[in-house]
PDB file of C-alpha atoms and ligand atoms in Angstrom:
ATOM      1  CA  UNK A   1     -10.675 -39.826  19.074  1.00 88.00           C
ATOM      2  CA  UNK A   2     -13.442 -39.153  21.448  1.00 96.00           C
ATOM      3  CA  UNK A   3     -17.394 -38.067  21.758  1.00 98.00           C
ATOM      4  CA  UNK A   4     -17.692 -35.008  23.526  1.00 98.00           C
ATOM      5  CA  UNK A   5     -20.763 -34.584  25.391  1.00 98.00           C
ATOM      6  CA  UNK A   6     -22.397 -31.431  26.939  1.00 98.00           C
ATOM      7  CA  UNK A   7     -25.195 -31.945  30.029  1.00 98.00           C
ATOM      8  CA  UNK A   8     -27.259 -29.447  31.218  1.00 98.00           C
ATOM      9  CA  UNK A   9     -30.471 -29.921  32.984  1.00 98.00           C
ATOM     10  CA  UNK A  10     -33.042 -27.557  34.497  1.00 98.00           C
ATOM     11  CA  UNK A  11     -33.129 -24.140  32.488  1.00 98.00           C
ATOM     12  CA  UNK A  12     -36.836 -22.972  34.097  1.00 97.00           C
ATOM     13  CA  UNK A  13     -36.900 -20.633  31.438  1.00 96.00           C
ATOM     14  CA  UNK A  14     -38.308 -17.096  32.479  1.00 91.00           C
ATOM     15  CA  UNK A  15     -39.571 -14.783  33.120  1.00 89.00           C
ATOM     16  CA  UNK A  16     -43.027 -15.738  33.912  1.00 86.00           C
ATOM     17  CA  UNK A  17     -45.832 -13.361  32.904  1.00 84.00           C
ATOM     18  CA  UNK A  18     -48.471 -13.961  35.620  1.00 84.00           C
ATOM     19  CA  UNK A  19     -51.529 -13.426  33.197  1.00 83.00           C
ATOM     20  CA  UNK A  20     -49.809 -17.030  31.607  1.00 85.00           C
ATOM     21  CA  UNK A  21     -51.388 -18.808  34.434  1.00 81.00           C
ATOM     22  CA  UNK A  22     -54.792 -17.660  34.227  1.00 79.00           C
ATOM     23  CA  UNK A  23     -55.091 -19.299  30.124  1.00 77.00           C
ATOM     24  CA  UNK A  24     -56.490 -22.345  30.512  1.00 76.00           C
ATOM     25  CA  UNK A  25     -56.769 -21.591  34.427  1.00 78.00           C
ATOM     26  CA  UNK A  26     -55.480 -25.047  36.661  1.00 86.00           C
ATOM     27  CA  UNK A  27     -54.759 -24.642  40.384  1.00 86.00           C
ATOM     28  CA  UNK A  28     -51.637 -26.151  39.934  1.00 85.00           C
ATOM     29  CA  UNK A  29     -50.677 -23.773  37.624  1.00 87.00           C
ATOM     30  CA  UNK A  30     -51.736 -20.892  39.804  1.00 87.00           C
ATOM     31  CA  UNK A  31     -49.731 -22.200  42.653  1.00 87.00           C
ATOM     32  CA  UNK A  32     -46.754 -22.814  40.451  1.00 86.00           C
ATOM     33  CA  UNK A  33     -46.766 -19.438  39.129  1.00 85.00           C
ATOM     34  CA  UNK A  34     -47.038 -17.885  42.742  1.00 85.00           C
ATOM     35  CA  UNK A  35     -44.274 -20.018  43.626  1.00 86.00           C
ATOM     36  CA  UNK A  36     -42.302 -18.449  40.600  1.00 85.00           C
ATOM     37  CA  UNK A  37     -43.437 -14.866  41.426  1.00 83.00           C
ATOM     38  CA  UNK A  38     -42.356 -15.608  45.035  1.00 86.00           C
ATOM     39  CA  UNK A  39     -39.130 -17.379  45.084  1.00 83.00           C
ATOM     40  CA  UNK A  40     -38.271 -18.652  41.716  1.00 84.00           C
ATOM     41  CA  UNK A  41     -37.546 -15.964  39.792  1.00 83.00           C
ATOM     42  CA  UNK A  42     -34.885 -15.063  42.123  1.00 83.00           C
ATOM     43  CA  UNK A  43     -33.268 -18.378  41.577  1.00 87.00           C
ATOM     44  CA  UNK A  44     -33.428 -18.854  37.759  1.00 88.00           C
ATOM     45  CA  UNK A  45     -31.632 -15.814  35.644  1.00 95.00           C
ATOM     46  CA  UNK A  46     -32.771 -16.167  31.904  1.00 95.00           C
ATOM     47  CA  UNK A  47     -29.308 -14.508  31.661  1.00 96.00           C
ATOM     48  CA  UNK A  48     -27.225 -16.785  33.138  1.00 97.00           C
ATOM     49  CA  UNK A  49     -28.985 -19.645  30.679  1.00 96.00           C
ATOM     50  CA  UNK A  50     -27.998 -17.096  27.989  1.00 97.00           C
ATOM     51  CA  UNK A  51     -24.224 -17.429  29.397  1.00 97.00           C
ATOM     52  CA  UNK A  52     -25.032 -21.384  29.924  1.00 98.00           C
ATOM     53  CA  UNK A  53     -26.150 -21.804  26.152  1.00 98.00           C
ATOM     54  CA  UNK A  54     -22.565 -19.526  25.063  1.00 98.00           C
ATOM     55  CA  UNK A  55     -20.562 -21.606  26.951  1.00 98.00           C
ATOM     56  CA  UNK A  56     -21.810 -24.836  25.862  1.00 98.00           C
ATOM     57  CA  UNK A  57     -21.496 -23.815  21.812  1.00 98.00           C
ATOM     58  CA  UNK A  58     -18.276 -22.436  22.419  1.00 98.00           C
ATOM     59  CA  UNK A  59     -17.057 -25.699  23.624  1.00 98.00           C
ATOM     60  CA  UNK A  60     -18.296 -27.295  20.361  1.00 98.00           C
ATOM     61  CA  UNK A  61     -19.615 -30.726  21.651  1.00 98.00           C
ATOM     62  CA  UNK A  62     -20.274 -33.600  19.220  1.00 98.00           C
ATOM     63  CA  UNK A  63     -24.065 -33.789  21.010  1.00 98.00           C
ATOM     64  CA  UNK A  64     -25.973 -32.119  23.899  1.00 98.00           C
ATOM     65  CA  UNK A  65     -28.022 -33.824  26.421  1.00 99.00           C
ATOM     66  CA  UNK A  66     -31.089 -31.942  27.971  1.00 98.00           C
ATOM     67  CA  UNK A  67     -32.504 -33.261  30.694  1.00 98.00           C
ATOM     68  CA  UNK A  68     -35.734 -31.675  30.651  1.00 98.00           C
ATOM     69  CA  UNK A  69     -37.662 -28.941  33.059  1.00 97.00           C
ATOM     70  CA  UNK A  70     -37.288 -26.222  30.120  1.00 98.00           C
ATOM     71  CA  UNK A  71     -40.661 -25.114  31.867  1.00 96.00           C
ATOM     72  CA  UNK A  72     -42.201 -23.524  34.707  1.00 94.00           C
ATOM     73  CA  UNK A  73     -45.957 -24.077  35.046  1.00 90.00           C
ATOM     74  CA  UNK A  74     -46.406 -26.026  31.323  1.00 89.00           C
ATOM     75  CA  UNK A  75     -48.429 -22.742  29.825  1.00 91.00           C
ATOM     76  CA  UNK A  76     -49.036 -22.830  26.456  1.00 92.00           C
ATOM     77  CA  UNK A  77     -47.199 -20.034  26.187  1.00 93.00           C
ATOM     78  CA  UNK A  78     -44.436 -21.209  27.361  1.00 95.00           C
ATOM     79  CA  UNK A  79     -43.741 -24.261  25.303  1.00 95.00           C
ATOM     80  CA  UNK A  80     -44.049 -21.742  21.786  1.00 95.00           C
ATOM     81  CA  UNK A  81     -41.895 -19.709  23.740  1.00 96.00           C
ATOM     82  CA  UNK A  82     -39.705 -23.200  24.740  1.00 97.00           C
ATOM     83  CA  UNK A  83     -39.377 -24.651  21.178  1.00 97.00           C
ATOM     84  CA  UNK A  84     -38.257 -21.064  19.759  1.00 98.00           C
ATOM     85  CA  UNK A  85     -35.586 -21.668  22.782  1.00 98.00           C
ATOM     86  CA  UNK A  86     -34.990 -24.918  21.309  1.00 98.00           C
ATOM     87  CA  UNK A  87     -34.606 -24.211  17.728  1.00 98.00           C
ATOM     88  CA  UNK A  88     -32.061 -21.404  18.691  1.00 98.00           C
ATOM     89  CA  UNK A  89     -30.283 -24.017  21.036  1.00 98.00           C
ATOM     90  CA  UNK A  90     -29.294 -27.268  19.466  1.00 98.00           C
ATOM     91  CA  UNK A  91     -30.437 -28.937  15.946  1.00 98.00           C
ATOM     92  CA  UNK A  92     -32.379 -31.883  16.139  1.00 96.00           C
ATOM     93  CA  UNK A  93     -30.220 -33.888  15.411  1.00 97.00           C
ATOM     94  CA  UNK A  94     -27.300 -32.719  17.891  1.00 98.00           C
ATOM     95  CA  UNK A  95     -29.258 -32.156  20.773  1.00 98.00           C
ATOM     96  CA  UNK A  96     -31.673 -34.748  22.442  1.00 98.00           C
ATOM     97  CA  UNK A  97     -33.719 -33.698  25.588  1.00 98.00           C
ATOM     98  CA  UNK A  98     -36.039 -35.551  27.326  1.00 98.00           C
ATOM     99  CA  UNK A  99     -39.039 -33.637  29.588  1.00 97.00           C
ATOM    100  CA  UNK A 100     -39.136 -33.055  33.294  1.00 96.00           C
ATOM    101  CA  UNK A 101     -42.349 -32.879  35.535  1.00 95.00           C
ATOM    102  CA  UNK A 102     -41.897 -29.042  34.826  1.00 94.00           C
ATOM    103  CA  UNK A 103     -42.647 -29.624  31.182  1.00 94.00           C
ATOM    104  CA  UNK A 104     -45.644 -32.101  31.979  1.00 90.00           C
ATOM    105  CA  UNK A 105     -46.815 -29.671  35.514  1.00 84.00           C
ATOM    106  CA  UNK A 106     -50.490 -30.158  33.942  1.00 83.00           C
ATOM    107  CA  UNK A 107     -52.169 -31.895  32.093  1.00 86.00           C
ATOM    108  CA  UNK A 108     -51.841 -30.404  28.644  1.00 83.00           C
ATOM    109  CA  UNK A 109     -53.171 -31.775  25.305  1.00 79.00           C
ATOM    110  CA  UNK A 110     -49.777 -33.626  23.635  1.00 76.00           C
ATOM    111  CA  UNK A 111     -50.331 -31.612  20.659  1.00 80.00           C
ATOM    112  CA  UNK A 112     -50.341 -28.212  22.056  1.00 82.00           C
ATOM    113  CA  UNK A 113     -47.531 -29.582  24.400  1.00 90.00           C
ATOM    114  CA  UNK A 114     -44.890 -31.644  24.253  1.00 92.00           C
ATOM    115  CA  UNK A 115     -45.018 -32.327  20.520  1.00 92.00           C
ATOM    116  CA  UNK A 116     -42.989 -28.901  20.294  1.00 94.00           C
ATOM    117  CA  UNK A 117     -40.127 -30.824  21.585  1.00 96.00           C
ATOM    118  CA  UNK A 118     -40.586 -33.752  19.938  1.00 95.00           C
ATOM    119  CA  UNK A 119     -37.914 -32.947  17.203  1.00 95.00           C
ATOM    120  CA  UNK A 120     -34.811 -33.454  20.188  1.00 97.00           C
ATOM    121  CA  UNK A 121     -37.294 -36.627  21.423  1.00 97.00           C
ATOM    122  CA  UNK A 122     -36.943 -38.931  18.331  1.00 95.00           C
ATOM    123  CA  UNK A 123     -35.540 -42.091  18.103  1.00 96.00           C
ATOM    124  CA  UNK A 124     -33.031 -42.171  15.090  1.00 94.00           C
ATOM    125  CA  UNK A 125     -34.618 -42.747  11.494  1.00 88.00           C
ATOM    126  CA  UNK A 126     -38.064 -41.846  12.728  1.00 88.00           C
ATOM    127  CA  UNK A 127     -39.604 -38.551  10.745  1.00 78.00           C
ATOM    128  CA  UNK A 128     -42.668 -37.635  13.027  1.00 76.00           C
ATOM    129  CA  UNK A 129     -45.608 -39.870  14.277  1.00 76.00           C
ATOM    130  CA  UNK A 130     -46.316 -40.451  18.024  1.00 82.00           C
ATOM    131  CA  UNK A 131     -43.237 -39.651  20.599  1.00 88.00           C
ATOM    132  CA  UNK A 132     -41.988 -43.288  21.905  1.00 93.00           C
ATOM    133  CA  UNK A 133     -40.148 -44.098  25.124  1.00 95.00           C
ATOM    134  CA  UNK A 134     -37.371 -44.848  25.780  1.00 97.00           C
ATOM    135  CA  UNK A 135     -36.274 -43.582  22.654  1.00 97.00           C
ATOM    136  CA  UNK A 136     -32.482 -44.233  21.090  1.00 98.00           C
ATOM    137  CA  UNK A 137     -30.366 -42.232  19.273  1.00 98.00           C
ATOM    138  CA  UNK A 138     -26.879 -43.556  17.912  1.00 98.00           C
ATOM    139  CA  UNK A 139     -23.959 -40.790  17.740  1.00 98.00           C
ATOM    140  CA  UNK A 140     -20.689 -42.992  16.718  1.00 97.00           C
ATOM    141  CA  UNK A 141     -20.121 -45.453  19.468  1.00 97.00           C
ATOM    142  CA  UNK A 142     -22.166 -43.591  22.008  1.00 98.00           C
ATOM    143  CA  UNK A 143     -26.005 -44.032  22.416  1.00 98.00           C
ATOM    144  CA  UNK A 144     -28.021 -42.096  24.005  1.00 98.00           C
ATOM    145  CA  UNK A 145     -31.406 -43.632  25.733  1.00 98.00           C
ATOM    146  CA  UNK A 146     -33.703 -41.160  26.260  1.00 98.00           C
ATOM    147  CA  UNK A 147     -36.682 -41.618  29.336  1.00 98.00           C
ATOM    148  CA  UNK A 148     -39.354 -39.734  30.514  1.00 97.00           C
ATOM    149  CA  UNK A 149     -40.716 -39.138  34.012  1.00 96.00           C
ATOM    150  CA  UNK A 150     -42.832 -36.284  33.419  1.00 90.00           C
ATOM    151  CA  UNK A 151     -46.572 -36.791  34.723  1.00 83.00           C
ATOM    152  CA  UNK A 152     -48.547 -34.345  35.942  1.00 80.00           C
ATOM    153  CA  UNK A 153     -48.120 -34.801  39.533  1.00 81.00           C
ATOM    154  CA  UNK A 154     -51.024 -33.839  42.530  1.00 79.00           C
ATOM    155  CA  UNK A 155     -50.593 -30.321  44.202  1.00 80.00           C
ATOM    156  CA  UNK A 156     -47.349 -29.540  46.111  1.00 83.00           C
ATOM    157  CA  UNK A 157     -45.862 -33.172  44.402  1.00 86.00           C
ATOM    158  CA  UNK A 158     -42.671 -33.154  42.462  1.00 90.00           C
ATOM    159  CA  UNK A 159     -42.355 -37.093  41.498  1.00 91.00           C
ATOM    160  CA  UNK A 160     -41.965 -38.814  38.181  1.00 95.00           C
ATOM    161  CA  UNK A 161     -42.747 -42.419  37.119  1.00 96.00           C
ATOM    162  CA  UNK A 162     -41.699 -44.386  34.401  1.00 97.00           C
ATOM    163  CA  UNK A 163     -44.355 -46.909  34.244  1.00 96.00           C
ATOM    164  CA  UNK A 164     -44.386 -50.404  32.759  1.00 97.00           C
ATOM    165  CA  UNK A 165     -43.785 -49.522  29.343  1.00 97.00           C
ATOM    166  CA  UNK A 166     -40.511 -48.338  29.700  1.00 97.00           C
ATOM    167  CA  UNK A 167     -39.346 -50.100  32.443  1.00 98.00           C
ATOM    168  CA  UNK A 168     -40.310 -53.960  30.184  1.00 98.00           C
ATOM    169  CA  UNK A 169     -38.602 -51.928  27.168  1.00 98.00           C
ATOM    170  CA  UNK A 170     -35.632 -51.086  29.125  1.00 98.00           C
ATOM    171  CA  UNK A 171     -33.951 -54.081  29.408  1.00 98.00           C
ATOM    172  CA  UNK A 172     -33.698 -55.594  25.534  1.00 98.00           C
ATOM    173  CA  UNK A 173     -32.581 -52.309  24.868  1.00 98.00           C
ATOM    174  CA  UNK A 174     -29.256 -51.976  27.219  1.00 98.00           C
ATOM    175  CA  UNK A 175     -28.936 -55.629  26.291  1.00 98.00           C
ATOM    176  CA  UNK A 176     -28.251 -54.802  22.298  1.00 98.00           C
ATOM    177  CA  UNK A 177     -27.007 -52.357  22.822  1.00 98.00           C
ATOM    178  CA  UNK A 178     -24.035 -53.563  25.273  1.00 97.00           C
ATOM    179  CA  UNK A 179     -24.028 -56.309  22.544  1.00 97.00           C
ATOM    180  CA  UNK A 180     -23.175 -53.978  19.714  1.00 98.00           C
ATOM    181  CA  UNK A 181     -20.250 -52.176  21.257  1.00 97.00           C
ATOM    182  CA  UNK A 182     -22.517 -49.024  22.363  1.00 98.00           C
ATOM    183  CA  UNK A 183     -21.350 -46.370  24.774  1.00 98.00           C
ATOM    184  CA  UNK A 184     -24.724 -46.875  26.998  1.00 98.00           C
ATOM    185  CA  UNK A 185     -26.220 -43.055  28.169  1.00 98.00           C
ATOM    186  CA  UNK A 186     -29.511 -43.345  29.649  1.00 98.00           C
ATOM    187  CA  UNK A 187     -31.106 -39.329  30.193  1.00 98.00           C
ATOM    188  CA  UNK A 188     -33.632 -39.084  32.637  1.00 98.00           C
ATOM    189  CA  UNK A 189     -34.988 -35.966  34.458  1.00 98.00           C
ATOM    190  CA  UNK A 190     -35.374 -37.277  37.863  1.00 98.00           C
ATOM    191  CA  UNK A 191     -32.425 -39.452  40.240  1.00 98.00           C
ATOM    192  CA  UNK A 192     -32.994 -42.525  39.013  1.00 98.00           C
ATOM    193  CA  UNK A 193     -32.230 -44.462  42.122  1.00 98.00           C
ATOM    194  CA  UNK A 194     -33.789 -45.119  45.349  1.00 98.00           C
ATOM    195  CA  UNK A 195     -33.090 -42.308  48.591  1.00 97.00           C
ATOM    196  CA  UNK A 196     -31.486 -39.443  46.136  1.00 97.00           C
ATOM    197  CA  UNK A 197     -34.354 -37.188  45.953  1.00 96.00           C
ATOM    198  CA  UNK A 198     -37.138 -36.550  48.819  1.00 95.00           C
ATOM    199  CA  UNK A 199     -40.346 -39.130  48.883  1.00 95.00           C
ATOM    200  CA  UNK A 200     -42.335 -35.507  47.510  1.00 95.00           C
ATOM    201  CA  UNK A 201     -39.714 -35.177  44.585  1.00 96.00           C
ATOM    202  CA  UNK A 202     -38.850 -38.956  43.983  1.00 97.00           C
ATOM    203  CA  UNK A 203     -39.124 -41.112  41.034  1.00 97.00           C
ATOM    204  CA  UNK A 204     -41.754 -43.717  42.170  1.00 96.00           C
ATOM    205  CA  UNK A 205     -39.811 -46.721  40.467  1.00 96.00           C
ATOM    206  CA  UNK A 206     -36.331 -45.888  40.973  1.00 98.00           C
ATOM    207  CA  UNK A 207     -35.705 -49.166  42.431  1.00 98.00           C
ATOM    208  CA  UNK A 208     -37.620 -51.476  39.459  1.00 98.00           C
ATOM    209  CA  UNK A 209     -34.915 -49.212  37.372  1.00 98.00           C
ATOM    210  CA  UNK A 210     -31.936 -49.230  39.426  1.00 98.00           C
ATOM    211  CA  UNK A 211     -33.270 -53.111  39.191  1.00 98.00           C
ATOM    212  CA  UNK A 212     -32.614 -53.145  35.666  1.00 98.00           C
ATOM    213  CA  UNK A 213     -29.582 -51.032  35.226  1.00 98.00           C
ATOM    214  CA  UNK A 214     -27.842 -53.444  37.703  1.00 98.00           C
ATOM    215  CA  UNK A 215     -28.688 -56.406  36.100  1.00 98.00           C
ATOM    216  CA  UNK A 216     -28.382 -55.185  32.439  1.00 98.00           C
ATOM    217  CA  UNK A 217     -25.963 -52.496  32.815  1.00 98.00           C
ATOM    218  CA  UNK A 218     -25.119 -49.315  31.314  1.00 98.00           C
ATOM    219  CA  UNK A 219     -22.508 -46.708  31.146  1.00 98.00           C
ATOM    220  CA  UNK A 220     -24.029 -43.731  32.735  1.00 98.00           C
ATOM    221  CA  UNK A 221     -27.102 -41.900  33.479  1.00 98.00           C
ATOM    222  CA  UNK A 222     -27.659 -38.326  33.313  1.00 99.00           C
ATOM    223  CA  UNK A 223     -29.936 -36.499  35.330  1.00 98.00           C
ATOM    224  CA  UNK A 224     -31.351 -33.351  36.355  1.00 98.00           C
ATOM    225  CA  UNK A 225     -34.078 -32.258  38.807  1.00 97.00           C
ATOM    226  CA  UNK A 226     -32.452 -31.384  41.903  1.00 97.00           C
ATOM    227  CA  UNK A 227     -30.616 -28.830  40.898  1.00 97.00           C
ATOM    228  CA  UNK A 228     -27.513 -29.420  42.503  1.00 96.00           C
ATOM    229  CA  UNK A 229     -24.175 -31.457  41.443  1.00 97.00           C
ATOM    230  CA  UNK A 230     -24.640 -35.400  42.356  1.00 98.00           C
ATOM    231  CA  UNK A 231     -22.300 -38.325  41.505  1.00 98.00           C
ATOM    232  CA  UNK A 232     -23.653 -41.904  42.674  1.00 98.00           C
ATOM    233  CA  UNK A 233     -21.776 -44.969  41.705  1.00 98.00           C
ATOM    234  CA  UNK A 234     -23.578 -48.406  41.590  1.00 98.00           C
ATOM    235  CA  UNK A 235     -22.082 -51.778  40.506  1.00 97.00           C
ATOM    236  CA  UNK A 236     -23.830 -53.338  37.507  1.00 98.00           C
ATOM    237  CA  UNK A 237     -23.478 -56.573  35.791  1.00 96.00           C
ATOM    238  CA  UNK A 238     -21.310 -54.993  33.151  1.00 94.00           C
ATOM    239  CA  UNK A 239     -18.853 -53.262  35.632  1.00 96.00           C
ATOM    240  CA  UNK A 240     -19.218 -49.682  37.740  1.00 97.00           C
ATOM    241  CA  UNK A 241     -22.032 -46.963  36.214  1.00 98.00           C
ATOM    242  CA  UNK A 242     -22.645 -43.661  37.326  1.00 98.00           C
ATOM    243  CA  UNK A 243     -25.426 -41.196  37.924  1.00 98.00           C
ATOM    244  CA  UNK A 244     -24.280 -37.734  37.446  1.00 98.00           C
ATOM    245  CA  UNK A 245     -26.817 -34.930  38.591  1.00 98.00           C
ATOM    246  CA  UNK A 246     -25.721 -31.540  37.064  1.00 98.00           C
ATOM    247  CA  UNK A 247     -27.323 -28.213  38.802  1.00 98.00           C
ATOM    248  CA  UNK A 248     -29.817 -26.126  36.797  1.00 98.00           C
ATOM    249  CA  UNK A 249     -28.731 -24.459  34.143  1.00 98.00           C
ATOM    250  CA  UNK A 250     -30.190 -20.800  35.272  1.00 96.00           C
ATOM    251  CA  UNK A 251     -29.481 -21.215  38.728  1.00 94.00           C
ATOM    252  CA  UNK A 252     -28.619 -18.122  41.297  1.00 92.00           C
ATOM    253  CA  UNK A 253     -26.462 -18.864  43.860  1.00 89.00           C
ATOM    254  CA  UNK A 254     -28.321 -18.300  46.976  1.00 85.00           C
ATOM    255  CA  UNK A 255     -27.955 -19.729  50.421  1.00 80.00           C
ATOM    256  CA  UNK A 256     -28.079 -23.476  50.094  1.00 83.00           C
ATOM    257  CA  UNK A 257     -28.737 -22.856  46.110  1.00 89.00           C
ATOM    258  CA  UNK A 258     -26.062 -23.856  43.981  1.00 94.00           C
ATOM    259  CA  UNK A 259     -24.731 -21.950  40.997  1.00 96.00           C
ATOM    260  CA  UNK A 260     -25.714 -22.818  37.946  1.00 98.00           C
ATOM    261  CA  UNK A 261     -23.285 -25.852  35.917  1.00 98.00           C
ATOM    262  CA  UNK A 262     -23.088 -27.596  33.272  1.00 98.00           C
ATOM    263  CA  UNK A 263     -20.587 -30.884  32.245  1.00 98.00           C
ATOM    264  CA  UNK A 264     -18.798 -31.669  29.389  1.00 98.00           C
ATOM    265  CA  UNK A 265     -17.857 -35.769  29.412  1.00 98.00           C
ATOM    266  CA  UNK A 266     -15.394 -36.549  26.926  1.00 98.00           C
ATOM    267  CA  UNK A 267     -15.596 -40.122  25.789  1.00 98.00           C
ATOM    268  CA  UNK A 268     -13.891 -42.668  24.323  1.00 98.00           C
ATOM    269  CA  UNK A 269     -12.723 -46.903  23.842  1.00 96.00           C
ATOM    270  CA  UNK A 270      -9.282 -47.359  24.715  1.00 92.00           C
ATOM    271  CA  UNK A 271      -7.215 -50.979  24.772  1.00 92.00           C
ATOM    272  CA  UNK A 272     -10.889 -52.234  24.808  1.00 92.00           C
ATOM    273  CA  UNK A 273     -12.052 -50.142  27.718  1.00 94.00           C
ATOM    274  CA  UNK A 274     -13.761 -47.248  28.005  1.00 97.00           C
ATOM    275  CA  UNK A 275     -12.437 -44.251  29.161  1.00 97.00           C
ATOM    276  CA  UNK A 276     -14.993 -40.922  30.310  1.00 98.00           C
ATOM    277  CA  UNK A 277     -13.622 -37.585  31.698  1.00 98.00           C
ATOM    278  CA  UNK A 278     -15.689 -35.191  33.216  1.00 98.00           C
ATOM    279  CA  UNK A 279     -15.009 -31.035  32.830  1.00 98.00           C
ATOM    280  CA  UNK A 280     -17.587 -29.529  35.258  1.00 98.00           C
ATOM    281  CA  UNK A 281     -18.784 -25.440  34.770  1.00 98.00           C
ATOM    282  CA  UNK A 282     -20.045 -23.536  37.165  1.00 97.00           C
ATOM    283  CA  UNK A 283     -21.355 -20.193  36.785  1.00 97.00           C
ATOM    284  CA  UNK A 284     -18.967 -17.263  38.647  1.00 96.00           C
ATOM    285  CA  UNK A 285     -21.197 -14.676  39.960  1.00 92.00           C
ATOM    286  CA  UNK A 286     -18.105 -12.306  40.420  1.00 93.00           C
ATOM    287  CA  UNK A 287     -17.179 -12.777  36.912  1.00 94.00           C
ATOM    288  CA  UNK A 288     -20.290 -13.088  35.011  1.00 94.00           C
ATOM    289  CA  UNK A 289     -18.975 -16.015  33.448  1.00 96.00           C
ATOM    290  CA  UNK A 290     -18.516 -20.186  33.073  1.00 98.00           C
ATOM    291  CA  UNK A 291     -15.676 -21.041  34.840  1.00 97.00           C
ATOM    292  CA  UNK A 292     -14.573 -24.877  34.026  1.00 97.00           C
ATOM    293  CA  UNK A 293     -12.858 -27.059  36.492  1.00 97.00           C
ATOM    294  CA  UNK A 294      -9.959 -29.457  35.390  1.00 97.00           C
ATOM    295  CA  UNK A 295     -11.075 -32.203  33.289  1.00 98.00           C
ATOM    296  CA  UNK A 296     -11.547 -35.102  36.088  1.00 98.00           C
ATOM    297  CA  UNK A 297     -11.246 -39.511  35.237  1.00 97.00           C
ATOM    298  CA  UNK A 298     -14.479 -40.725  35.560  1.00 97.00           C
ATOM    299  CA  UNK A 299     -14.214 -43.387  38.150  1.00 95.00           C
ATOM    300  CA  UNK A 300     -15.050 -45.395  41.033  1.00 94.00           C
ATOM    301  CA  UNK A 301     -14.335 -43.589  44.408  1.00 90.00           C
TER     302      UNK A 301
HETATM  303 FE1  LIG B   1     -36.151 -28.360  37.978  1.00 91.33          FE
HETATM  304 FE1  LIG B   2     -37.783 -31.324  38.105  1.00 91.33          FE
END
């Protein structure tokens, strides 16, 4: 029997009121709301995430990864308006997200921000108290490894770090888990190796983590961020991995802009291997629907 799996990364959920950026008034904010008012809001449709969210529950995965930029501009009112999005979405305990530098684009207080998400951020058996990275979460024989990226970043900068914390953590972690028979997912919202995103937009330590991931190994990493469909295969101790980039979730298909998608992995251990297929969605403009691709083997090119 296998774990199904749904990704989707990226929803940018609008529309933006302008006034939003003026409460608790940061440049950044201002800049990012122009920036929505300008081009953004002709490249994320709330109603395609609508259609995005339909398609994924009619699929009926066992568990949902989300990885992060729910946001725009990280207004207050958007993360009340976020974790009502949430609650509708995915139960705590079948959906895990981790944020994106969308959902940290200022510096906001934790408790008036990110603590609304912090029911799809906790590691298993852990009630409330502070969020902790990386967190785990064990669904059968899959687990899920949850990072976060999201700092607020200087004008006009897209980037994410991990920092020391969770790249010394890290490594026990994919270690045990290997050990105990685990599925290995790590979710992270930016590429998490070296030369797939632009210096601007780049995760700072991408190569002290693909450091890490090579030598300890895992089974795949999802990611969001640049909004487009990415597959990157690396060699780590424990065999191939892969990096899957899935495009945003509310996405408008415009020029160079790719529709929006979503993936469905179907997982499972067979004759003491495992075995991953991949079922890509793409949103049809002409149809006003998900359209699914064949199911495709998950493996080395
Ligand atoms: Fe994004
Ligand atoms: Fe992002």
């Amino acid at each position: 029997m296998h774990f199904s799996l749904a990704h989707l990364s990226d929803v940018h959920l609008g529309p933006l009121p302008a006034a939003w950026a003026f409460h608790n008034f940061k440049l950044k904010r201002l800049i990012g709301a122009a920036n929505w008012a300008r081009k953004r809001r002709n490249l994320h449709n709330p109603d395609i995430t609508a259609a995005a969210v339909d398609s994924i529950h009619a699929a009926r995965p066992n568990h949902i990864a989300f990885t992060g930029d729910l946001l725009n501009i990280s207004a207050l009112e958007e993360f009340t308006r976020g974790q009502e999005w949430m609650e509708k979405f995915g139960s705590s305990t079948d959906l895990s997200f981790v944020p994106g530098n969308h959902d940290a684009y200022v510096k906001v207080p934790i408790e008036e921000g990110l603590v609304r998400f912090s029911p799809w951020m906790m590691a298993d058996g852990v009630k409330d108290g502070a969020l902790q990275f990386p967190y785990v979460r064990l669904r059968r024989n899959v687990a899920l490894i949850g990072l976060t990226t999201a700092l607020p970043q200087a004008l006009h900068k897209a980037g994410g770090t991990l920092g020391e914390h969770q790249l010394g953590n890290l490594p026990p972690l994919l270690e045990s888990l290997q050990s105990q028979g685990f599925y290995r997912v790590v979710m992270i919202h930016h590429p998490p190796l070296p030369g797939l995103a632009s210096p601007r937009k780049a995760l700072t330590d991408a190569a002290e983590l693909q450091a890490i991931l090579k030598d300890k190994g895992c089974e795949l990493v999802l990611h969001g961020h640049n909004h487009r469909t990415m597959e990157n295969w690396f060699e780590t101790r424990s065999g191939p991995a892969v990096a899957i980039g899935v495009a945003s979730a509310s996405g408008t298909p415009q020029g160079h802009h790719e529709a929006a998608g979503w993936n469905l992995f179907r997982i499972r251990r067979q004759h003491g291997r495992w075995q991953a297929t991949i079922t890509r969605h793409h949103w049809n403009a002409a149809t006003g629907r998900f359209v699914s691709a064949r199911p495709a083997l998950l493996s080395p090119p």
